[in-house]
XYZ file of C-alpha atoms in Angstrom:
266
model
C -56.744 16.651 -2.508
C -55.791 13.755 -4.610
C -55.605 9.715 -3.975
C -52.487 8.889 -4.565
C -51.561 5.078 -5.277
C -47.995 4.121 -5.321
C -46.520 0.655 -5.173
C -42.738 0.166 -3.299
C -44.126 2.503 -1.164
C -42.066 0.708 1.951
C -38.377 2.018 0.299
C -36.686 4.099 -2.081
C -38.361 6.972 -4.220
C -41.722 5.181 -3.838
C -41.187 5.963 0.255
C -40.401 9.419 -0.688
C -43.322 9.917 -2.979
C -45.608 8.810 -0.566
C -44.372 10.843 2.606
C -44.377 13.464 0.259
C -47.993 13.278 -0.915
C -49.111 12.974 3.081
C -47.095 16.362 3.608
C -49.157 17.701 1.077
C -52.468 16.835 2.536
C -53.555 13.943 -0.132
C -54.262 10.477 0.696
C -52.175 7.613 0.177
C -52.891 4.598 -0.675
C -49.117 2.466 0.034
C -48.517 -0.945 -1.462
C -45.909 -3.308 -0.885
C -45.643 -7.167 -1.202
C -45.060 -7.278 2.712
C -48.136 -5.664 4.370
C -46.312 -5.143 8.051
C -43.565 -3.361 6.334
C -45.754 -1.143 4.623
C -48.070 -0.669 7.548
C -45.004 0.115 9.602
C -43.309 1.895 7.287
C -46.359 4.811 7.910
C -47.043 4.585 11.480
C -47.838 7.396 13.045
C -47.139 9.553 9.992
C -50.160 11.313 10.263
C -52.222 12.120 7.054
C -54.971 10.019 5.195
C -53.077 6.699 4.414
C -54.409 3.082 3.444
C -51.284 0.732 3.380
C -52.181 -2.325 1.125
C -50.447 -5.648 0.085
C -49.597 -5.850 -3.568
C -47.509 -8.665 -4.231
C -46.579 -8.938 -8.518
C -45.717 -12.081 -8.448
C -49.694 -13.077 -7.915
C -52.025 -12.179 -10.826
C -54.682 -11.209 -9.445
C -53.079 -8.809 -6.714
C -53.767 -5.197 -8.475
C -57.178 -6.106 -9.219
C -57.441 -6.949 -5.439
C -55.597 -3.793 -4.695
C -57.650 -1.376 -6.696
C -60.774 -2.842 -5.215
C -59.702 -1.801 -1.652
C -58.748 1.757 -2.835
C -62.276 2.087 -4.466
C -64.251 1.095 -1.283
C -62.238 3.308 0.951
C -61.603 6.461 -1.134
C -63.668 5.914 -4.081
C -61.130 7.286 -6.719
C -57.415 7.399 -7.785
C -55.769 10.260 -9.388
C -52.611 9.417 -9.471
C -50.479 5.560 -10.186
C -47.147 5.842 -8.866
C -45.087 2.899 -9.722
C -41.956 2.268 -8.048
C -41.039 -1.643 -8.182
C -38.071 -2.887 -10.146
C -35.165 -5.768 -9.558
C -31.904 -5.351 -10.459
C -29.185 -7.150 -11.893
C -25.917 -6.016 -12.392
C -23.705 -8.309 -14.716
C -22.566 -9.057 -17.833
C -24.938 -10.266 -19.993
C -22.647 -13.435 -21.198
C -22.804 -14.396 -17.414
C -27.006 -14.054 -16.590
C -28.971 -16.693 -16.909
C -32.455 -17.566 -18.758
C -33.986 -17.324 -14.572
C -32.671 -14.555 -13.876
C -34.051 -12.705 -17.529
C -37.504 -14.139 -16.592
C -37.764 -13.317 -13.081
C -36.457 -9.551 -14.032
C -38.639 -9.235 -16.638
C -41.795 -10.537 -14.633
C -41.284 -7.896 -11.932
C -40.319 -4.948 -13.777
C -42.227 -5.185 -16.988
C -45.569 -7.205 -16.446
C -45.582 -5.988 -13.202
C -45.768 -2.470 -14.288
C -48.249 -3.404 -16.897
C -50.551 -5.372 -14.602
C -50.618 -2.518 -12.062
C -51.111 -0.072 -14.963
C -54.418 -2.381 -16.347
C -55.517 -2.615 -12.921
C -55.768 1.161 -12.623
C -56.864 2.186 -15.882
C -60.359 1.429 -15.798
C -60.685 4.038 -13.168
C -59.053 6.859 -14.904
C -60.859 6.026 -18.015
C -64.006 6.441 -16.075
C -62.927 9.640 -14.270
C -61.634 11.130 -17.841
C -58.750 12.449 -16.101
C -55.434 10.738 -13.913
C -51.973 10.573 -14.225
C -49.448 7.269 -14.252
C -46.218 8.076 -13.191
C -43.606 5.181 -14.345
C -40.117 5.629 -11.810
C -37.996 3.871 -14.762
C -34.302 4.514 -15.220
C -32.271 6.365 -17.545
C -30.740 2.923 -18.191
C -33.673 2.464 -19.986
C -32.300 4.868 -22.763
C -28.701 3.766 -23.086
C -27.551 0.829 -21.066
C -24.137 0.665 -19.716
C -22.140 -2.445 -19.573
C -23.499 -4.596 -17.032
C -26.573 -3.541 -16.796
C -28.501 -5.538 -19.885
C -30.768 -7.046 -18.217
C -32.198 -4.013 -16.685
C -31.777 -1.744 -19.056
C -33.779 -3.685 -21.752
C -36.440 -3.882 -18.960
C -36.436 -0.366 -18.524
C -36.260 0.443 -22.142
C -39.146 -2.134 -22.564
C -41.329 -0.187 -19.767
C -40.569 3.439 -21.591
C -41.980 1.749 -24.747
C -45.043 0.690 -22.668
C -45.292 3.892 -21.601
C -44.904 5.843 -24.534
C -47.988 3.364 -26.276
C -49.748 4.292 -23.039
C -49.557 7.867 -23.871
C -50.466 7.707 -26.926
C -53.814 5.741 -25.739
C -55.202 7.433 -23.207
C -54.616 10.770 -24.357
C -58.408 10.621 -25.922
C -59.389 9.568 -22.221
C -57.266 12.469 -20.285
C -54.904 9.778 -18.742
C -51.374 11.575 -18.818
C -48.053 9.321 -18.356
C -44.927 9.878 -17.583
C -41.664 7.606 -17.394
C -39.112 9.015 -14.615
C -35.658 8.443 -16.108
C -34.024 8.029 -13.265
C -30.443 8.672 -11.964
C -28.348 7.883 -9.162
C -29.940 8.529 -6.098
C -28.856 8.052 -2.258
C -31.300 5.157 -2.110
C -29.533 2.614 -3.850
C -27.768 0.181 -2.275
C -23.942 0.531 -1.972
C -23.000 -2.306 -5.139
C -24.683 0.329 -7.425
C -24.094 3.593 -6.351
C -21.022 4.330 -8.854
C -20.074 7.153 -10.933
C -17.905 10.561 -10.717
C -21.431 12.809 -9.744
C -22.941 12.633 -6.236
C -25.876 11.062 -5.933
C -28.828 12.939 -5.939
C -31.265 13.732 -2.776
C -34.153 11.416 -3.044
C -36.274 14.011 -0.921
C -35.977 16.409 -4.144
C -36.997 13.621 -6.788
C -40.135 13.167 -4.648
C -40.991 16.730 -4.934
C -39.995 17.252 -8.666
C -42.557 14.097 -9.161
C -45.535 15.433 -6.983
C -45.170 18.755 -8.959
C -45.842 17.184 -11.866
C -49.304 17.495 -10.686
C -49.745 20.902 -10.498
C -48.640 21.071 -14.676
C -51.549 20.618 -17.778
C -48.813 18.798 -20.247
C -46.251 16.598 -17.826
C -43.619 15.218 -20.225
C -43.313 11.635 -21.730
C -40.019 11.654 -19.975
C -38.383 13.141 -16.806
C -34.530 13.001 -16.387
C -33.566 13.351 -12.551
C -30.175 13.479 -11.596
C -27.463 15.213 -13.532
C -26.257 12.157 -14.406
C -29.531 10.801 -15.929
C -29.322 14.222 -17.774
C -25.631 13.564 -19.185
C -26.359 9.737 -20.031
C -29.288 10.773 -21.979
C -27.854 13.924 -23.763
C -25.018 12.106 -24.575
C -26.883 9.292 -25.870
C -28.665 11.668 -28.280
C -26.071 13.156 -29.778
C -24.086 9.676 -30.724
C -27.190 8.595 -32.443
C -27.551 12.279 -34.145
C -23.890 11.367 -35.025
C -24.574 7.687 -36.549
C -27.513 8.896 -38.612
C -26.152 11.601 -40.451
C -22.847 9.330 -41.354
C -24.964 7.060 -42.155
C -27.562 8.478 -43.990
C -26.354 7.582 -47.539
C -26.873 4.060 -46.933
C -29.877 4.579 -45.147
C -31.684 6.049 -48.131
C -29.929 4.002 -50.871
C -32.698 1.073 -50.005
C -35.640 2.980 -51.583
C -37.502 1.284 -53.997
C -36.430 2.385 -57.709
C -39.859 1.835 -59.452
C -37.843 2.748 -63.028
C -36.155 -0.977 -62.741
C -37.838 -3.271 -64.983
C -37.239 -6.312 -62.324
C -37.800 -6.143 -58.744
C -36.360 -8.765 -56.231
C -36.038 -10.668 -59.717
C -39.486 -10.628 -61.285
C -40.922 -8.927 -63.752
C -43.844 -7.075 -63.051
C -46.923 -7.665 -64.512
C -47.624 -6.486 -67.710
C -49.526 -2.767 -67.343
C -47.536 -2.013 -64.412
């Protein structure tokens, strides 16, 4: 039985985690910024469930958080993170605001609730972080700057993460994240159907029951197209552009480099 703490727990695949985990026989421990949604949101859901108000917008709310989850369950296993804005326009017609309030949420968000946590599962020698990203963050379409550089921002966090707490037994993993039947109308576009939220929550809580979960999941056939697809265009550029790519090594034959001569006995 693990503790389970997942933020946007109220909505979405966050909702879906959670409910899932409780099926399971884990405990929860739900966050949202509005604390009667989130309590409401599990009422009478049965299970082992501590809803929690985690607003991102104040500093010191996943310290505060984390605190509450220690002196009720006394661990965490398991960071689920599942808050993001979106904004979908092109980029000649955001604003500087709008940047700054999408990057605040969706990239030192994540980062605060991932510092909060991560004392914890440094001390335990063992956890997972789970990052529900986008597979916007790999290739972002037109319209979708803003987020997509916040989502490619948070894979990058999470790939340094990775690379960190491996010594400590911390594993992370970024959710690239297709089109799924929780999105609101405005964004649910594209030729595939979208894909059954109920089965993303599962493919995330079996993550668990694997020794080496990937850097990065792809759920959703699109997410799997965009991403293939992205790979093999920049397979493409690389090799026709190899030539030029290596013709900047350093030719240590010249006798002047960037117009001086070298010392003398060099």
């Amino acid at each position: 039985m693990a503790v389970w703490f997942i933020t946007g727990a109220v909505r979405g695949i966050g909702h879906r985690v959670a409910r899932e985990a409780l099926r399971r026989g884990h405990r929860v421990v739900a966050t949202d910024r509005d604390l009667a949604a989130v309590t409401e949101a599990f009422a009478g859901m049965g299970g082992e469930v501590l809803p929690l108000e985690l607003d991102l917008m104040r500093p010191q709310a996943p310290t505060a958080a984390v605190e509450q989850t220690m002196r009720r369950f006394g661990r965490i296993d398991v960071l689920v993170h599942d808050v993001a804005r979106t904004v979908r326009a092109p980029l000649r017609d955001t604003t500087d605001a709008q940047a700054r309030a999408l990057f605040d949420i969706n990239v030192v968000g994540m980062l605060a609730v991932a510092r909060a946590v991560l004392p914890v599962l440094s001390a335990q020698q063992a956890g997972r972080i789970i990052v529900v990203g986008s597979a916007a963050g790999f290739s972002a379409p037109a319209g979708s700057g803003l987020y997509g550089a916040s989502m490619a921002a948070v894979e990058a966090l999470c790939e340094t993460f990775r690379a960190e707490l491996e010594e400590f037994g911390v594993c992370v993993t970024v959710v690239e994240l297709g089109r799924f039947a929780t999105l609101p109308p405005a964004f649910d576009r594209g030729s595939l159907a979208p894909g059954d939220p109920r089965k993303a929550a599962v493919a995330i809580l079996d993550l668990l029951t694997v020794d080496d979960p990937p850097l990065r999941l792809q759920l959703g056939a699109d997410a799997v197209a965009h991403v293939e697809a992205k790979l093999e265009h920049v397979a493409q550029e690389l090799d026709l552009w190899r030539p030029v790519s290596l013709s900047t090594a350093s030719d240590h034959d010249l006798p002047r480099q960037n117009g001086h001569r070298p010392p003398e006995g060099e």
